[in-house]
Short mmCIF file of C-alpha atoms in Angstrom, two decimals:
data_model
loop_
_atom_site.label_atom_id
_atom_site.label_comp_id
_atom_site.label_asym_id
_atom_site.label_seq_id
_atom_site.Cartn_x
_atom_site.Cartn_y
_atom_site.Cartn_z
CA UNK A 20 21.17 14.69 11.66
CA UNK A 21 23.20 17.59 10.75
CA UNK A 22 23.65 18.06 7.11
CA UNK A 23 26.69 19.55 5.68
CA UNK A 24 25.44 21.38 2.12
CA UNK A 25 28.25 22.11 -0.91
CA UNK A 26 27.51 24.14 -3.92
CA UNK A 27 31.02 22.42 -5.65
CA UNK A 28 31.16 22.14 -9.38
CA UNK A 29 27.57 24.53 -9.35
CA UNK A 30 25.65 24.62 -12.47
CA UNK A 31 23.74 27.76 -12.75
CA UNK A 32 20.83 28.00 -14.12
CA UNK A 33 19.73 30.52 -16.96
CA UNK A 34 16.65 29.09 -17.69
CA UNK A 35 13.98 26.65 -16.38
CA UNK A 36 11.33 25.47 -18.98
CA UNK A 37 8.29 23.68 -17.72
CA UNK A 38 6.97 21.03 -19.22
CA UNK A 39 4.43 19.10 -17.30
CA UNK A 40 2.39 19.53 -13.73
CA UNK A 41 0.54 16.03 -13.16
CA UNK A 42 -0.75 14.87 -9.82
CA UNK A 43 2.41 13.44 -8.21
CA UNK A 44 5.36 14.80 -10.75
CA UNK A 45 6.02 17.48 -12.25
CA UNK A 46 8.58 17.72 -15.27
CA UNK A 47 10.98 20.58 -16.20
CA UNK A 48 14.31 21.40 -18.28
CA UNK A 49 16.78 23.69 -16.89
CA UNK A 50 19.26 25.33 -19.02
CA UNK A 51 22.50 25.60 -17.16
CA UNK A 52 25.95 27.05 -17.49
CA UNK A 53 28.55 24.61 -16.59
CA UNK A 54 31.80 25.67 -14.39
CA UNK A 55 33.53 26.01 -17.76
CA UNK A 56 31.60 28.34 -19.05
CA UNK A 57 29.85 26.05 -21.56
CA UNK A 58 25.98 25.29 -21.49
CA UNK A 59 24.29 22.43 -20.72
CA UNK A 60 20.66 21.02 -20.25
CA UNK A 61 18.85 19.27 -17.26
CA UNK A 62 15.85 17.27 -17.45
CA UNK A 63 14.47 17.18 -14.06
CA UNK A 64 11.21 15.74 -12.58
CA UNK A 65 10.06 17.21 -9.21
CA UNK A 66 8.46 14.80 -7.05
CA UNK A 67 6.49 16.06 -3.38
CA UNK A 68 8.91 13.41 -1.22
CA UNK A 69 7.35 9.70 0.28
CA UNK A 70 8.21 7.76 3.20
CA UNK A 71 8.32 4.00 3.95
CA UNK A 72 8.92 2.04 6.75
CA UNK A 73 10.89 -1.32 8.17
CA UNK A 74 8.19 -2.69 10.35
CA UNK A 75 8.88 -5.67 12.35
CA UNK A 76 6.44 -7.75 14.05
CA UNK A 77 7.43 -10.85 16.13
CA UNK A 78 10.74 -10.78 13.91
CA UNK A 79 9.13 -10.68 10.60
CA UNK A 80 9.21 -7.31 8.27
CA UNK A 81 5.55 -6.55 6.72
CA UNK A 82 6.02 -6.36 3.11
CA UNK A 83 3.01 -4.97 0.93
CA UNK A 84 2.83 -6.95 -3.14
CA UNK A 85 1.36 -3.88 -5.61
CA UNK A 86 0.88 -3.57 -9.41
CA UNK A 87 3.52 -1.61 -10.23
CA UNK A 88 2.27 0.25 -13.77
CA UNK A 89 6.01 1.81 -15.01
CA UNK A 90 7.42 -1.91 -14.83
CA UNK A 91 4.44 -3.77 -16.06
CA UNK A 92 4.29 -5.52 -13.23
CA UNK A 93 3.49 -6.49 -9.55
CA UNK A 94 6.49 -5.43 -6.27
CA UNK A 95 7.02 -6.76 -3.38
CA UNK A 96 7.95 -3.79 -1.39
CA UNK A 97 7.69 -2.45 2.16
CA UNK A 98 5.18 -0.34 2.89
CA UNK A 99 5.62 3.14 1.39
CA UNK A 100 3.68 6.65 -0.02
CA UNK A 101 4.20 9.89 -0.97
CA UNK A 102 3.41 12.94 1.24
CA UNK A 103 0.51 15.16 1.43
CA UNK A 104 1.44 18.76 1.13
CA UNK A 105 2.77 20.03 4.52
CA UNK A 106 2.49 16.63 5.94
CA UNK A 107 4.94 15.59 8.85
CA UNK A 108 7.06 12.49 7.32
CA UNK A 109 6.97 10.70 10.51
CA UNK A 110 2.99 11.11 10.61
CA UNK A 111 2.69 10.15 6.88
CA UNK A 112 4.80 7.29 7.58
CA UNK A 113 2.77 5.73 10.35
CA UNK A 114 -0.22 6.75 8.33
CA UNK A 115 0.69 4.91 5.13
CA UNK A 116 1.58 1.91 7.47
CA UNK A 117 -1.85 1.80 9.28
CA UNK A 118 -3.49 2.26 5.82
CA UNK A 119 -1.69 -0.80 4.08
CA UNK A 120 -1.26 -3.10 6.92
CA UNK A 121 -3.72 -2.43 9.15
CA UNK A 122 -0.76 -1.82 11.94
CA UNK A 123 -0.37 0.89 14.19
CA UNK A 124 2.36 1.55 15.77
CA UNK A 125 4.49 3.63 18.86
CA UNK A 126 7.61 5.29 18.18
CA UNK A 127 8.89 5.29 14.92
CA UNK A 128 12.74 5.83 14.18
CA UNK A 129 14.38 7.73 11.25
CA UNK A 130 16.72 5.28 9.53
CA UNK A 131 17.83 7.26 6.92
CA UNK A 132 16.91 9.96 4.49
CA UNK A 133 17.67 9.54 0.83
CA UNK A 134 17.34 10.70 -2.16
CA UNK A 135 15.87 7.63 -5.02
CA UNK A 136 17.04 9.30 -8.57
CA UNK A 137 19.10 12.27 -7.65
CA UNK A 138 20.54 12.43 -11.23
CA UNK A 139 16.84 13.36 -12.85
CA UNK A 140 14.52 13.75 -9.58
CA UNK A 141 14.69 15.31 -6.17
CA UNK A 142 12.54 12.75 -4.47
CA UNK A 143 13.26 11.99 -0.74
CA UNK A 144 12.45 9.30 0.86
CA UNK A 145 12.15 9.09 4.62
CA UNK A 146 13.05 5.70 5.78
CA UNK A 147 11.71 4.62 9.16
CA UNK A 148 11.91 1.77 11.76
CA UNK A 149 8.44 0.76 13.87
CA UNK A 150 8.39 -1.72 16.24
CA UNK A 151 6.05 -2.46 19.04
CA UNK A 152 3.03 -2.93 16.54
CA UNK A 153 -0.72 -3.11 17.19
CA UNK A 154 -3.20 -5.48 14.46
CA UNK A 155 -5.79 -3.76 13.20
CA UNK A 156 -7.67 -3.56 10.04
CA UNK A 157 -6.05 -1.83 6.52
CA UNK A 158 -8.15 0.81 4.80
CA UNK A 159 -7.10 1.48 1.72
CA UNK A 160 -7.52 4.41 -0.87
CA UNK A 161 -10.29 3.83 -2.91
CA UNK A 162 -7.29 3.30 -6.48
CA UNK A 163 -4.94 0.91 -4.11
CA UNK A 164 -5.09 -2.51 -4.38
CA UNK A 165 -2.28 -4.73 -2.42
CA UNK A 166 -1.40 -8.05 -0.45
CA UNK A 167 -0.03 -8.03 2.96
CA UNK A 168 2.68 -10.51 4.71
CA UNK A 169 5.30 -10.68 7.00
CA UNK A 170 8.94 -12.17 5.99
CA UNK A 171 11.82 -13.50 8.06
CA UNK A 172 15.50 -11.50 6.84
CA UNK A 173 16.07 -14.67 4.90
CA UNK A 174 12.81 -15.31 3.16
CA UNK A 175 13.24 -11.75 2.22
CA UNK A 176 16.88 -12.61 1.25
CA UNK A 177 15.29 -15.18 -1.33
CA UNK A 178 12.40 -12.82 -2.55
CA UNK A 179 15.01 -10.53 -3.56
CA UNK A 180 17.57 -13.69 -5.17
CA UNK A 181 14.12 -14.14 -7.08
CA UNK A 182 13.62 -10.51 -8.42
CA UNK A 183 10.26 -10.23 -5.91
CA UNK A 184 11.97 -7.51 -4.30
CA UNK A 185 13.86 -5.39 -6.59
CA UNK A 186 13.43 -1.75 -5.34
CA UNK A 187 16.21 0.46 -3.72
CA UNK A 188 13.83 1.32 -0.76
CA UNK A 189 13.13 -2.11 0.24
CA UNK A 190 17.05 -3.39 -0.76
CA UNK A 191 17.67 -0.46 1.47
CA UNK A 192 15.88 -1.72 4.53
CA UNK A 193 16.86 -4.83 4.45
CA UNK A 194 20.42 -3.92 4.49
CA UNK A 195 19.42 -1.73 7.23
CA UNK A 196 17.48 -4.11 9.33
CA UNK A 197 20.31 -6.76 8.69
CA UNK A 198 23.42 -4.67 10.00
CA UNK A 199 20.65 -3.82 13.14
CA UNK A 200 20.72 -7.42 13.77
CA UNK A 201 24.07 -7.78 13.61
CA UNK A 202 25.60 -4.71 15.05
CA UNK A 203 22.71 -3.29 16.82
CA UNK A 204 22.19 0.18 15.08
CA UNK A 205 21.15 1.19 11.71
CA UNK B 22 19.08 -14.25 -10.81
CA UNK B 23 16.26 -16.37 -11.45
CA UNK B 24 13.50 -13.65 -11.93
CA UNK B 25 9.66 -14.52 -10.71
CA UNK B 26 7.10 -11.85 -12.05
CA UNK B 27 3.99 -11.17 -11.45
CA UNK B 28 0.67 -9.35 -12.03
CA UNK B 29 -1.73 -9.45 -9.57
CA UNK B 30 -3.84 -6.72 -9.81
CA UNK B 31 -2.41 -5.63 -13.13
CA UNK B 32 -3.73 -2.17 -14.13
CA UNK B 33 -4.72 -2.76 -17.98
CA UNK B 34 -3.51 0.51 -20.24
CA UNK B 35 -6.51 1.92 -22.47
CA UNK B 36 -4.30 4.88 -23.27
CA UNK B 37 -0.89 6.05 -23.11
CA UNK B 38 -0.26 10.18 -23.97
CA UNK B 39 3.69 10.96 -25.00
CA UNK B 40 4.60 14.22 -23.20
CA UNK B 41 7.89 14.70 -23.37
CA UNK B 42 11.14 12.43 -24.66
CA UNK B 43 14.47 14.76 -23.76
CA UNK B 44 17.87 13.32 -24.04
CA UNK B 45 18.16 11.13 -21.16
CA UNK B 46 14.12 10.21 -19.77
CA UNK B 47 10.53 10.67 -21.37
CA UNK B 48 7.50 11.11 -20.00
CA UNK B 49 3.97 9.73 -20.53
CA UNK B 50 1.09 9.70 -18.90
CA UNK B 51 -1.29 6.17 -19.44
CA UNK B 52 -4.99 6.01 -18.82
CA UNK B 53 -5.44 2.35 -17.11
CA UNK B 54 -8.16 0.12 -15.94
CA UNK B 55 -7.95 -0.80 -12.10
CA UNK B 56 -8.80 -4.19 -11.09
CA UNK B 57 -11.88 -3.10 -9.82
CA UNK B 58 -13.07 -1.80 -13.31
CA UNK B 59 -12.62 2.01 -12.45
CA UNK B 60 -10.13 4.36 -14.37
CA UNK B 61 -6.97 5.97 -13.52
CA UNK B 62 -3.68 7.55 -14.78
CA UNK B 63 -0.37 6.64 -13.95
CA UNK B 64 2.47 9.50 -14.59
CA UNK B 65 5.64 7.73 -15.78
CA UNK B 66 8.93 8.52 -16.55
CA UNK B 67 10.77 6.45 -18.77
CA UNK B 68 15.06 5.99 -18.25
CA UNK B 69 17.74 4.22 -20.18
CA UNK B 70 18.52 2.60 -17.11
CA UNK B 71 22.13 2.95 -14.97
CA UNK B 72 24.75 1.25 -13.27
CA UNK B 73 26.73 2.24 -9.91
CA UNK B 74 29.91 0.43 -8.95
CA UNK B 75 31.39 -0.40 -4.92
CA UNK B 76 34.83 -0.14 -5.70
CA UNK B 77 37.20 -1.39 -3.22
CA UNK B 78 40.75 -0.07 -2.84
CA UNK B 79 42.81 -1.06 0.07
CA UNK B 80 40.06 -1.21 2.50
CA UNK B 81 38.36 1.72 0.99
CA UNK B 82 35.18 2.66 -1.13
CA UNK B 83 35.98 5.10 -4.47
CA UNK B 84 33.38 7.99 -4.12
CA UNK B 85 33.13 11.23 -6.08
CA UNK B 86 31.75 14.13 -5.42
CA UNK B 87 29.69 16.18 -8.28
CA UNK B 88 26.53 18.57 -8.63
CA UNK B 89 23.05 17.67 -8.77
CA UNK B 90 20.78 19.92 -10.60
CA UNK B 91 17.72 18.49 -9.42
CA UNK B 92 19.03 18.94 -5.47
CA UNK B 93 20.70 22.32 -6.36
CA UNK B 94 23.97 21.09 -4.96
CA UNK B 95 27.08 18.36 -4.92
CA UNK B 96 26.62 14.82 -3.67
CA UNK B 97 29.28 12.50 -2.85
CA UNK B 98 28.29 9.39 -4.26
CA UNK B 99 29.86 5.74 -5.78
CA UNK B 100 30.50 6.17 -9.11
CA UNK B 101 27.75 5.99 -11.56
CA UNK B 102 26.42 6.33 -14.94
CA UNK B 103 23.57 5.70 -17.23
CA UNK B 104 23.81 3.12 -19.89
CA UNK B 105 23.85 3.91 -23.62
CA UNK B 106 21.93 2.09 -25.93
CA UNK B 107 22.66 -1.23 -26.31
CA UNK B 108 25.56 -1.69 -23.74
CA UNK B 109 26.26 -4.58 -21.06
CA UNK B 110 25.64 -3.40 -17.75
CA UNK B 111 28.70 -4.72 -16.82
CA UNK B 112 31.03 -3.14 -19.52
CA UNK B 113 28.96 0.08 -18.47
CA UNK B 114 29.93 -0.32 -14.93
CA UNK B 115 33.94 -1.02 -15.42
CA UNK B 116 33.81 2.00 -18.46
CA UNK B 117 31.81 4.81 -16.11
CA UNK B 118 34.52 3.01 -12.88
CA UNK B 119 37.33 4.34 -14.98
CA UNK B 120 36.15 7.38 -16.40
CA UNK B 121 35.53 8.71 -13.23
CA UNK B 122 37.71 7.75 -11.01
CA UNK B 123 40.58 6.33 -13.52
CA UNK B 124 40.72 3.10 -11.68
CA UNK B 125 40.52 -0.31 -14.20
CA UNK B 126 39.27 -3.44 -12.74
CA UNK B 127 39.10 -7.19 -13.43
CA UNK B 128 36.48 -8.88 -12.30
CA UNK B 129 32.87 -7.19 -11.34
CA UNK B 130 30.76 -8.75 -9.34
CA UNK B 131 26.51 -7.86 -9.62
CA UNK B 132 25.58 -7.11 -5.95
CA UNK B 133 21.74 -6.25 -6.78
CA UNK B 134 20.17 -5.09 -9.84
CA UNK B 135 17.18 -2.85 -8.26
CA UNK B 136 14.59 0.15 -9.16
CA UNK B 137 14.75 3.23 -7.62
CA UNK B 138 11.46 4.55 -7.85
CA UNK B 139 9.07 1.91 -8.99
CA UNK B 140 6.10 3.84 -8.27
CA UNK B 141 6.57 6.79 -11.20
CA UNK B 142 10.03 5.20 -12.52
CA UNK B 143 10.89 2.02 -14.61
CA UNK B 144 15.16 3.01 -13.93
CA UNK B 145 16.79 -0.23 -12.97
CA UNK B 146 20.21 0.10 -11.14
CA UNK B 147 22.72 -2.37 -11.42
CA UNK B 148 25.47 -2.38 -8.58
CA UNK B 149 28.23 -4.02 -9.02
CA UNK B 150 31.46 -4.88 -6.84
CA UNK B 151 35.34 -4.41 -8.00
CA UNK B 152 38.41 -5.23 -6.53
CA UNK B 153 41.72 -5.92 -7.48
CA UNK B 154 41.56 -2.61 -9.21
CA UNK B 155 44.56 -0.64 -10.89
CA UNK B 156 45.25 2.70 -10.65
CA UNK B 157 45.03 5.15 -13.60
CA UNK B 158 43.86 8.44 -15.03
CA UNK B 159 40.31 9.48 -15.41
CA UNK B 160 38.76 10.82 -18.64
CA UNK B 161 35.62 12.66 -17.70
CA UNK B 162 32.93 13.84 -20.15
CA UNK B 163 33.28 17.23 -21.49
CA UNK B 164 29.61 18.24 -19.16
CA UNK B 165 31.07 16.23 -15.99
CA UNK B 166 33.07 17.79 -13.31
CA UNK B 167 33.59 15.79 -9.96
CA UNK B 168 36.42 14.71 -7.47
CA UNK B 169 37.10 11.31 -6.32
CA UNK B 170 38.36 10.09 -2.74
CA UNK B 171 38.46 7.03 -0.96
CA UNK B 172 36.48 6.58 2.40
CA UNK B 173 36.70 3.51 5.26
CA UNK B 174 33.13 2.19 6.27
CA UNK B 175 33.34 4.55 9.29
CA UNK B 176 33.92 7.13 7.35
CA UNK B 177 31.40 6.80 4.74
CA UNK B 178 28.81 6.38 7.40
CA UNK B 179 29.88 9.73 8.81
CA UNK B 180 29.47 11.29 5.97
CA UNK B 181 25.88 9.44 5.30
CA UNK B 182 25.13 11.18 8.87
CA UNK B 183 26.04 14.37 8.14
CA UNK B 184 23.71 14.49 4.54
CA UNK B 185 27.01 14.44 2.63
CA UNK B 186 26.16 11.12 1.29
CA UNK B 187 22.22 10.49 0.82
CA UNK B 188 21.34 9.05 -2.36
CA UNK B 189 19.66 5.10 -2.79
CA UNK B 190 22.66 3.84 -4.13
CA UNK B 191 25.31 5.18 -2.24
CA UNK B 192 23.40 3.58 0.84
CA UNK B 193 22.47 0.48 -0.63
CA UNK B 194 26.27 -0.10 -1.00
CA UNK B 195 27.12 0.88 2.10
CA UNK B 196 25.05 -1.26 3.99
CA UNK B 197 25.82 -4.35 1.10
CA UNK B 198 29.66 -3.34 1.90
CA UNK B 199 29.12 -3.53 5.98
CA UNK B 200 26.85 -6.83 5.84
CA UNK B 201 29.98 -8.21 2.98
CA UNK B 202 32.73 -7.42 5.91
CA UNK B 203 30.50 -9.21 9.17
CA UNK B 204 29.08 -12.21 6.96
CA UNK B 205 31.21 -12.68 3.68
CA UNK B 206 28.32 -12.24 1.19
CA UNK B 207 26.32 -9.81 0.26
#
């Protein structure tokens, strides 16, 4: 992918406060001066990047259901995780896969990159398509807890009429894996 | 929408620490019970919530292009905004539609209402879809500098090829926008 960068309407920053370094985010407020000369502030959370992936197996997507703590409440989602530092996204990928399903998988193919919040965070998320999947077993970390299944476009089509599947990266790949079906590329 | 929640394997809160609460998102950290009885902490960021409107003029999608502090550079993106206490999503969507791109419209339509990063995140994102929209002038916010254009499908995917275009939303409407034009819903 080439990617075409602009600095239009820049916001220069004069000063960054930090406010929090947890384990996954990390919070700060950048004072900024505006292209009109006027100041502003930015509350932005830094976040390491995840991946997730639109696996298919005999033309059903795995979806993973987890306790999601900021909604109060449990996701259906596909299968997803942040990166370890210096990790390769297309290894972390296939290793969060293996880990929650159990799968393994060949090739994987970048779908699309994207940023989830890009108004308050600069998370990325790596979006990726597996096919060609081996069963195995999942192994969790030791703080994940999760149900696996496997869902035809249109059952997924009704988990997300239902509000089961209400997050952009699954939305996303269902979009995605839709347009494949009906096109033939992403 | 009718909405099914769930909990399975609810995480139970035993303690929630306020960190930070800045003009648009807070932050807190919460000490929870896992289902298997051990601890954890969960780092969440708390938002008003936001809208995001597919606006359709004459074949084309509105986009405008601003800065992103947390990327350190512009996006071009569907027009967008974060809802103020209180407000209908919808009235949100059709007052952020005009003030940045000075088109009016009748009738919105709620594509998806969706999180974008469930796992530190509770933001919900409500995308809506406008036609029959009138031209007028926009009235931006005094901190909120952007340009607006109109792009086909093609060339919005172009640009979502080249990185010009790489946010959740943006893509989410793309893809709702291609599967509207093959099947006739979204």
């Amino acid at each position: 992918m080439k990617t075409e960068h602009s600095n239009k309407f820049e916001e220069v920053t004069v000063q960054t406060e930090a406010i929090f370094k947890g384990k996954i985010i990390s919070l700060q407020v950048d004072h900024v001066r505006l292209p009109n000369g006027e100041m502003a502030t930015r509350e932005i959370v830094r976040h390491p990047g995840a991946v997730c992936v639109l696996a298919v197996v005999n033309g059903r997507m795995l979806v993973v259901e987890q306790y999601r703590k900021p909604l109060g409440r449990s996701q259906v989602e596909i299968p997803a995780g942040k990166l370890d530092p210096g990790e390769d996204p297309m290894e972390a990928a296939r290793r969060e896969l293996e880990e929650e399903t159990g799968y393994r998988c060949g090739e994987l193919k970048l779908i699309s990159s994207f940023y989830t919040s890009p108004g308050f965070a600069d998370e990325l998320l790596h979006l990726y398509y597996a096919e060609g999947l081996t069963a195995g077993e999942a192994h969790l970390d030791e703080d994940e807890f999760l149900d696996c299944e496997a869902l035809t476009l249109e059952e997924a089509k009704r988990y997300m009429a239902e509000g089961r599947i209400s997050d952009a990266k699954t939305i996303t790949a269902l979009y995605a894996w839709q347009a494949y079906q009906l096109t033939g590329s992403f």
